[in-house]
Amino acid sequence: MTKDIKILAIESSCDETSAAVVVNGREVLSNVISSQIDIHKKFGGVVPEVASRKHIEVINEVVLEALSTSGTDLKDIDAIGVTYGPGLVGALLVGLQYAKGLAFSINKPLIGVNHIEGHISANYIQYKDLKPPFISLVVSGGHTFIVHVKDYGVYEVIGETRDDAAGEAYDKVARALGLGYPGGPAIDKLSKLGNEAAVKFPRAHFHEETMDFSFSGVKSAVLNYLNKCRMTDEKIVEADVAASFQKAVVDVLSDNVFTTCKKLGADKIAIAGGVASNSALRSKLLLEGSKNNIAILIPDPVLCTDNAAMIGSAAYFQYIKGEFAPLSLNARPNLKLGQK
Ligand code: KG4
Ligand code: ZN
């Protein structure tokens, strides 16, 4: 029997400080997440400098808790996995420097993980038998991608947003509706009370060959609609606006990802990122998936939003390929998927 590989993973790319212990990339022994949402709420979005300071304050506690709840001693850890990009540079540096110090002190390898790759890998935790190839729809606050996962760590980006990420559009529309930060969960909840056919918002589709997205158009259309209503004293039904906006976003995400599957003959879509916890997106993909005979893989919400367990999973597949990082590894705020 081969030895189990235990990875201690650290994630601090945005506003969650998280540490996890993951065995063989699939089994989560602990996944501690300290969220800064309540702090950033006051500002209506993430303030990078505040995020870095908060990461510094809690990181040690978070790592110690991840070790203790997993029942693992540091000496039994085989490697330290850490997000080194993309993300906020100051926030990334906190986790990265901590991970480097720890790896050096216990004399174990350091593995630098791409945050987006982490999101995709959440599916390996949820679905123990999942193996590439498959299509992944990555929808988060900073990224929107359709990715062909050809093998572990081998990606081809099929489509991406040309402007706002899907989550960013949710957050901006929520702000205009006075729903606070983060906007995604608030719009998701409010939409359940609204009529998704009430307002016709635009759906951006480019020409046939590209699977790219654009969400700034639909966001501006919502803002213009709200301004027009306010100027003409027309009643705004917030739930209807939220539901109609959400329908426009979900329709485009679903259309492009199913077109991609048909083109490539793929039979699985694994969703990833914070917006993957959206209930309308989940139901639409499940419905279309059953019509088109395509399996829809949906990780639990806690694995969709930022967490270190997904980083531990991605790190494992790098570990078995011997992809270790030097202690000179630097943060890469604009790191692309597939880049080293
Ligand atoms: O993946 P994530 O935690 O952080 C990034 O890497 O960006 O994603 C955060 C984003 C935010 O924009 C948030 O509004 C959105 O995910 N989000 C949602 C939902 N839950 C979180 N968007 C729509 N519906 C949700 N239920
Ligand atoms: Zn993320």
Short mmCIF file of C-alpha atoms and ligand atoms in Angstrom, two decimals:
data_model
loop_
_atom_site.label_atom_id
_atom_site.label_comp_id
_atom_site.label_asym_id
_atom_site.label_seq_id
_atom_site.Cartn_x
_atom_site.Cartn_y
_atom_site.Cartn_z
CA MET A 1 0.00 0.00 0.00
CA THR A 2 1.31 3.46 -0.85
CA LYS A 3 1.76 5.99 1.92
CA ASP A 4 -0.96 8.59 2.48
CA ILE A 5 0.13 12.14 1.62
CA LYS A 6 -1.00 14.76 4.13
CA ILE A 7 -0.87 18.37 2.99
CA LEU A 8 -1.30 21.42 5.16
CA ALA A 9 -2.82 24.07 2.89
CA ILE A 10 -3.08 27.82 3.37
CA GLU A 11 -5.32 30.31 1.48
CA SER A 12 -5.30 34.10 1.95
CA SER A 13 -5.82 35.56 -1.54
CA CYS A 14 -8.79 37.80 -0.71
CA ASP A 15 -10.91 38.16 2.42
CA GLU A 16 -10.84 34.66 3.89
CA THR A 17 -7.94 33.34 5.96
CA SER A 18 -8.10 29.58 5.72
CA ALA A 19 -6.01 26.51 6.56
CA ALA A 20 -6.80 22.85 5.96
CA VAL A 21 -5.31 19.40 6.28
CA VAL A 22 -6.10 17.23 3.25
CA VAL A 23 -5.13 13.59 2.65
CA ASN A 24 -4.36 12.38 -0.89
CA GLY A 25 -6.09 15.41 -2.40
CA ARG A 26 -9.57 14.08 -1.62
CA GLU A 27 -10.09 13.59 2.13
CA VAL A 28 -10.54 16.74 4.21
CA LEU A 29 -9.44 16.30 7.85
CA SER A 30 -10.00 19.99 8.65
CA ASN A 31 -10.93 23.16 6.77
CA VAL A 32 -10.86 26.22 9.04
CA ILE A 33 -12.12 29.45 7.46
CA SER A 34 -11.92 32.84 9.13
CA SER A 35 -13.99 35.27 7.08
CA GLN A 36 -13.49 39.04 7.08
CA ILE A 37 -16.89 39.72 5.49
CA ASP A 38 -18.24 41.56 8.55
CA ILE A 39 -15.28 43.95 8.49
CA HIS A 40 -15.46 44.74 4.75
CA LYS A 41 -19.28 45.07 4.81
CA LYS A 42 -18.91 48.56 6.29
CA PHE A 43 -16.96 49.65 3.19
CA GLY A 44 -19.22 47.95 0.64
CA GLY A 45 -16.37 45.78 -0.65
CA VAL A 46 -12.95 44.35 0.19
CA VAL A 47 -10.37 46.98 1.26
CA PRO A 48 -7.00 45.41 0.33
CA GLU A 49 -4.92 46.99 3.11
CA VAL A 50 -7.45 46.02 5.77
CA ALA A 51 -7.56 42.47 4.36
CA SER A 52 -3.76 42.07 4.68
CA ARG A 53 -3.76 43.28 8.29
CA LYS A 54 -6.58 40.95 9.29
CA HIS A 55 -4.83 37.98 7.66
CA ILE A 56 -1.73 38.75 9.75
CA GLU A 57 -3.80 38.87 12.94
CA VAL A 58 -5.47 35.49 12.52
CA ILE A 59 -3.24 33.29 10.35
CA ASN A 60 -1.33 31.63 13.17
CA GLU A 61 -4.52 30.77 15.06
CA VAL A 62 -6.20 29.46 11.91
CA VAL A 63 -3.29 27.15 11.05
CA LEU A 64 -3.03 25.84 14.63
CA GLU A 65 -6.77 25.15 14.67
CA ALA A 66 -6.58 23.33 11.32
CA LEU A 67 -3.82 21.10 12.72
CA SER A 68 -5.54 20.42 16.03
CA THR A 69 -9.03 19.71 14.62
CA SER A 70 -7.48 17.34 12.07
CA GLY A 71 -5.67 15.53 14.90
CA THR A 72 -2.42 15.93 12.96
CA ASP A 73 0.99 16.71 14.34
CA LEU A 74 3.15 19.04 12.24
CA LYS A 75 5.78 16.29 11.95
CA ASP A 76 3.26 14.14 10.04
CA ILE A 77 2.67 16.79 7.36
CA ASP A 78 4.29 15.88 4.02
CA ALA A 79 4.16 19.31 2.35
CA ILE A 80 2.81 22.84 2.72
CA GLY A 81 0.52 24.02 -0.11
CA VAL A 82 -0.21 27.71 -0.44
CA THR A 83 -2.05 30.04 -2.83
CA TYR A 84 0.48 32.36 -4.51
CA GLY A 85 -1.87 33.97 -7.06
CA PRO A 86 -4.06 35.36 -8.45
CA GLY A 87 -5.40 37.68 -5.77
CA LEU A 88 -4.62 40.78 -3.73
CA VAL A 89 -0.86 41.05 -3.45
CA GLY A 90 -0.71 42.07 0.21
CA ALA A 91 -3.22 39.37 1.19
CA LEU A 92 -1.38 36.68 -0.80
CA LEU A 93 1.94 37.62 0.79
CA VAL A 94 0.68 36.94 4.31
CA GLY A 95 -0.22 33.30 3.57
CA LEU A 96 2.80 32.80 1.35
CA GLN A 97 5.37 34.12 3.83
CA TYR A 98 3.79 32.11 6.63
CA ALA A 99 3.86 28.96 4.48
CA LYS A 100 7.48 29.51 3.48
CA GLY A 101 8.56 29.98 7.09
CA LEU A 102 6.71 26.85 8.14
CA ALA A 103 8.02 24.72 5.25
CA PHE A 104 11.57 25.84 6.06
CA SER A 105 11.23 25.17 9.77
CA ILE A 106 9.85 21.63 9.37
CA ASN A 107 12.06 20.94 6.34
CA LYS A 108 9.18 19.90 4.09
CA PRO A 109 8.48 20.92 0.49
CA LEU A 110 6.54 24.03 -0.43
CA ILE A 111 3.92 23.84 -3.18
CA GLY A 112 2.65 27.04 -4.82
CA VAL A 113 -0.98 26.72 -5.89
CA ASN A 114 -2.96 28.77 -8.42
CA HIS A 115 -6.17 29.94 -6.71
CA ILE A 116 -8.34 29.19 -9.77
CA GLU A 117 -6.88 25.70 -9.99
CA GLY A 118 -7.84 25.37 -6.33
CA HIS A 119 -11.46 26.27 -7.10
CA ILE A 120 -11.61 23.62 -9.84
CA SER A 121 -10.01 21.03 -7.53
CA ALA A 122 -12.84 21.44 -4.98
CA ASN A 123 -14.62 18.98 -7.28
CA TYR A 124 -12.03 16.25 -6.54
CA ILE A 125 -12.97 16.54 -2.87
CA GLN A 126 -16.71 16.42 -3.49
CA TYR A 127 -16.52 13.64 -6.10
CA LYS A 128 -13.99 11.07 -4.93
CA ASP A 129 -13.93 9.22 -8.27
CA LEU A 130 -13.76 12.31 -10.52
CA LYS A 131 -10.92 12.20 -13.02
CA PRO A 132 -10.17 14.51 -15.95
CA PRO A 133 -11.18 15.16 -18.68
CA PHE A 134 -14.15 17.39 -17.90
CA ILE A 135 -15.36 20.95 -18.44
CA SER A 136 -15.27 23.37 -15.54
CA LEU A 137 -17.28 26.56 -15.20
CA VAL A 138 -15.35 28.80 -12.80
CA VAL A 139 -17.46 31.69 -11.53
CA SER A 140 -16.14 33.79 -8.67
CA GLY A 141 -15.83 37.39 -7.54
CA GLY A 142 -12.71 37.93 -9.63
CA HIS A 143 -12.94 35.33 -12.42
CA THR A 144 -15.27 33.80 -14.96
CA PHE A 145 -13.87 30.98 -17.07
CA ILE A 146 -14.93 27.97 -19.06
CA VAL A 147 -12.02 25.57 -18.79
CA HIS A 148 -11.30 22.26 -20.48
CA VAL A 149 -9.59 20.23 -17.75
CA LYS A 150 -7.63 17.81 -19.93
CA ASP A 151 -5.66 16.15 -17.15
CA TYR A 152 -4.64 16.93 -13.56
CA GLY A 153 -3.08 20.40 -13.80
CA VAL A 154 -3.55 20.60 -17.58
CA TYR A 155 -6.01 23.29 -18.61
CA GLU A 156 -7.25 24.97 -21.75
CA VAL A 157 -9.26 28.14 -21.27
CA ILE A 158 -12.19 28.00 -23.71
CA GLY A 159 -13.93 31.21 -22.67
CA GLU A 160 -13.48 34.03 -20.18
CA THR A 161 -15.01 37.33 -19.27
CA ARG A 162 -13.91 40.36 -21.25
CA ASP A 163 -14.86 42.77 -18.46
CA ASP A 164 -16.57 42.13 -15.09
CA ALA A 165 -16.52 38.71 -13.45
CA ALA A 166 -19.94 37.21 -12.78
CA GLY A 167 -19.56 37.66 -8.99
CA GLU A 168 -18.40 41.24 -9.47
CA ALA A 169 -21.58 42.00 -11.44
CA TYR A 170 -23.65 40.43 -8.63
CA ASP A 171 -21.81 42.55 -6.04
CA LYS A 172 -22.24 45.80 -8.01
CA VAL A 173 -25.93 45.23 -8.74
CA ALA A 174 -26.54 44.32 -5.09
CA ARG A 175 -24.86 47.54 -4.02
CA ALA A 176 -27.13 49.56 -6.33
CA LEU A 177 -30.13 47.79 -4.82
CA GLY A 178 -28.87 48.60 -1.31
CA LEU A 179 -28.36 44.94 -0.43
CA GLY A 180 -24.82 45.27 0.98
CA TYR A 181 -21.69 43.14 0.57
CA PRO A 182 -21.25 40.39 -0.58
CA GLY A 183 -24.05 40.85 -3.05
CA GLY A 184 -24.27 37.36 -4.53
CA PRO A 185 -25.96 35.60 -1.62
CA ALA A 186 -28.30 38.59 -1.07
CA ILE A 187 -29.45 38.64 -4.72
CA ASP A 188 -29.82 34.87 -4.68
CA LYS A 189 -32.12 35.08 -1.64
CA LEU A 190 -34.16 38.08 -2.81
CA SER A 191 -34.63 36.62 -6.31
CA LYS A 192 -36.67 33.77 -4.86
CA LEU A 193 -39.41 36.33 -4.11
CA GLY A 194 -39.27 38.00 -7.53
CA ASN A 195 -40.44 37.49 -11.10
CA GLU A 196 -37.50 36.70 -13.37
CA ALA A 197 -39.49 37.78 -16.45
CA ALA A 198 -40.38 41.22 -15.02
CA VAL A 199 -37.55 43.21 -16.65
CA LYS A 200 -35.79 42.25 -19.90
CA PHE A 201 -32.06 42.74 -19.29
CA PRO A 202 -29.59 42.10 -22.15
CA ARG A 203 -27.62 38.86 -22.59
CA ALA A 204 -24.24 39.39 -24.23
CA HIS A 205 -23.38 36.77 -26.82
CA PHE A 206 -20.40 37.22 -29.09
CA HIS A 207 -20.01 35.61 -32.49
CA GLU A 208 -20.23 31.82 -32.80
CA GLU A 209 -16.59 30.83 -32.30
CA THR A 210 -15.95 32.46 -28.94
CA MET A 211 -17.31 31.30 -25.62
CA ASP A 212 -16.29 34.57 -23.94
CA PHE A 213 -18.57 36.45 -21.58
CA SER A 214 -19.35 40.09 -20.85
CA PHE A 215 -21.22 41.10 -17.72
CA SER A 216 -20.66 44.84 -17.65
CA GLY A 217 -23.52 45.36 -20.14
CA VAL A 218 -26.13 43.66 -17.98
CA LYS A 219 -24.78 45.42 -14.88
CA SER A 220 -25.06 48.84 -16.58
CA ALA A 221 -28.54 47.97 -17.85
CA VAL A 222 -29.66 47.32 -14.26
CA LEU A 223 -28.08 50.57 -13.02
CA ASN A 224 -29.72 52.52 -15.89
CA TYR A 225 -33.06 50.88 -15.18
CA LEU A 226 -32.86 51.85 -11.49
CA ASN A 227 -31.88 55.44 -12.35
CA LYS A 228 -34.71 55.75 -14.86
CA CYS A 229 -37.25 54.47 -12.30
CA ARG A 230 -35.95 56.87 -9.66
CA MET A 231 -36.13 59.83 -12.04
CA THR A 232 -39.64 59.03 -13.22
CA ASP A 233 -40.93 58.01 -9.77
CA GLU A 234 -41.66 54.56 -11.08
CA LYS A 235 -41.96 51.92 -8.37
CA ILE A 236 -38.92 49.65 -8.10
CA VAL A 237 -39.72 46.07 -7.17
CA GLU A 238 -36.27 45.02 -5.89
CA ALA A 239 -37.04 41.31 -5.95
CA ASP A 240 -38.11 41.50 -9.61
CA VAL A 241 -34.96 43.42 -10.58
CA ALA A 242 -32.78 40.91 -8.70
CA ALA A 243 -34.52 37.90 -10.26
CA SER A 244 -34.41 39.37 -13.79
CA PHE A 245 -30.72 40.27 -13.48
CA GLN A 246 -29.91 36.81 -12.11
CA LYS A 247 -31.80 35.13 -14.95
CA ALA A 248 -29.79 37.14 -17.54
CA VAL A 249 -26.47 36.08 -15.94
CA VAL A 250 -27.42 32.44 -15.42
CA ASP A 251 -28.79 32.07 -18.98
CA VAL A 252 -25.51 33.22 -20.55
CA LEU A 253 -23.35 31.07 -18.25
CA SER A 254 -25.47 28.04 -19.03
CA ASP A 255 -25.68 28.65 -22.82
CA ASN A 256 -21.91 28.98 -23.22
CA VAL A 257 -20.96 26.04 -21.06
CA PHE A 258 -23.39 23.66 -22.79
CA THR A 259 -22.29 24.88 -26.23
CA THR A 260 -18.70 24.13 -25.16
CA CYS A 261 -19.64 20.60 -24.07
CA LYS A 262 -21.37 19.94 -27.38
CA LYS A 263 -18.40 21.24 -29.36
CA LEU A 264 -15.89 19.17 -27.42
CA GLY A 265 -18.11 16.14 -26.89
CA ALA A 266 -17.70 16.47 -23.10
CA ASP A 267 -20.06 14.69 -20.75
CA LYS A 268 -19.35 16.43 -17.42
CA ILE A 269 -19.49 20.00 -16.14
CA ALA A 270 -17.86 20.69 -12.78
CA ILE A 271 -18.74 24.08 -11.37
CA ALA A 272 -16.43 26.08 -9.14
CA GLY A 273 -16.03 29.45 -7.37
CA GLY A 274 -18.25 31.52 -5.08
CA VAL A 275 -21.04 32.05 -7.65
CA ALA A 276 -21.25 28.25 -8.03
CA SER A 277 -23.18 28.29 -4.76
CA ASN A 278 -25.94 30.29 -6.50
CA SER A 279 -29.20 28.37 -6.34
CA ALA A 280 -30.55 29.55 -9.73
CA LEU A 281 -27.32 28.59 -11.50
CA ARG A 282 -27.36 25.18 -9.85
CA SER A 283 -30.98 24.45 -10.83
CA LYS A 284 -30.57 25.73 -14.40
CA LEU A 285 -27.44 23.61 -14.98
CA LEU A 286 -29.07 20.53 -13.44
CA LEU A 287 -32.14 20.97 -15.65
CA GLU A 288 -30.14 21.49 -18.86
CA GLY A 289 -27.75 18.71 -17.84
CA SER A 290 -30.55 16.19 -17.56
CA LYS A 291 -32.01 17.30 -20.92
CA ASN A 292 -28.60 17.00 -22.63
CA ASN A 293 -27.34 13.93 -20.80
CA ILE A 294 -24.43 15.82 -19.27
CA ALA A 295 -23.47 15.20 -15.63
CA ILE A 296 -23.40 18.33 -13.46
CA LEU A 297 -20.93 18.27 -10.58
CA ILE A 298 -21.68 20.73 -7.80
CA PRO A 299 -19.45 20.99 -4.73
CA ASP A 300 -20.99 21.91 -1.35
CA PRO A 301 -21.22 25.72 -0.90
CA VAL A 302 -18.35 25.72 1.64
CA LEU A 303 -16.07 24.22 -1.02
CA CYS A 304 -17.22 26.78 -3.63
CA THR A 305 -16.30 29.96 -1.76
CA ASP A 306 -12.65 30.54 -0.81
CA ASN A 307 -11.26 27.81 1.44
CA ALA A 308 -7.93 26.05 1.96
CA ALA A 309 -9.18 22.48 1.44
CA MET A 310 -9.46 23.12 -2.32
CA ILE A 311 -5.85 24.40 -2.26
CA GLY A 312 -4.78 21.21 -0.46
CA SER A 313 -6.39 19.13 -3.18
CA ALA A 314 -4.66 21.00 -6.03
CA ALA A 315 -1.36 20.85 -4.09
CA TYR A 316 -1.58 17.05 -3.84
CA PHE A 317 -1.73 16.59 -7.63
CA GLN A 318 1.36 18.81 -7.89
CA TYR A 319 3.06 16.84 -5.08
CA ILE A 320 2.75 13.55 -6.93
CA LYS A 321 4.31 15.16 -10.01
CA GLY A 322 7.15 16.56 -7.86
CA GLU A 323 6.15 20.16 -8.63
CA PHE A 324 7.72 21.89 -5.64
CA ALA A 325 8.42 25.59 -5.27
CA PRO A 326 11.64 27.25 -4.12
CA LEU A 327 11.54 29.33 -0.94
CA SER A 328 12.06 32.36 -3.19
CA LEU A 329 8.49 31.90 -4.54
CA ASN A 330 6.81 35.30 -4.84
CA ALA A 331 3.13 36.31 -4.88
CA ARG A 332 1.68 36.64 -8.41
CA PRO A 333 -1.44 38.85 -8.24
CA ASN A 334 -2.21 38.31 -11.96
CA LEU A 335 -1.25 34.65 -12.25
CA LYS A 336 -3.09 32.96 -15.15
CA LEU A 337 -4.50 29.44 -15.13
CA GLY A 338 -1.90 26.99 -16.43
CA GLN A 339 0.98 29.42 -15.83
CA LYS A 340 3.79 28.43 -13.48
O1 KG4 B 1 -14.72 32.37 -4.96
P1 KG4 B 1 -15.03 33.47 -4.03
O2 KG4 B 1 -15.30 33.15 -2.59
O3 KG4 B 1 -13.89 34.55 -4.03
C1 KG4 B 1 -13.17 34.87 -5.19
O4 KG4 B 1 -12.19 34.14 -5.51
O5 KG4 B 1 -13.59 35.86 -5.83
O6 KG4 B 1 -16.27 34.24 -4.67
C2 KG4 B 1 -16.85 35.36 -4.07
C3 KG4 B 1 -17.98 35.83 -4.99
C4 KG4 B 1 -18.61 37.15 -4.57
O7 KG4 B 1 -18.72 37.98 -5.71
C5 KG4 B 1 -19.98 36.73 -4.06
O8 KG4 B 1 -20.96 37.74 -4.22
C6 KG4 B 1 -20.27 35.52 -4.93
O9 KG4 B 1 -19.03 34.85 -5.02
N1 KG4 B 1 -21.28 34.62 -4.36
C7 KG4 B 1 -22.48 34.41 -4.93
C8 KG4 B 1 -23.19 33.53 -4.06
N2 KG4 B 1 -22.38 33.26 -2.98
C9 KG4 B 1 -21.21 33.93 -3.19
N3 KG4 B 1 -23.00 34.85 -6.08
C10 KG4 B 1 -24.25 34.46 -6.38
N4 KG4 B 1 -25.00 33.66 -5.59
C11 KG4 B 1 -24.52 33.17 -4.43
N5 KG4 B 1 -25.26 32.38 -3.67
ZN ZN B 2 -11.85 32.43 -5.03
#
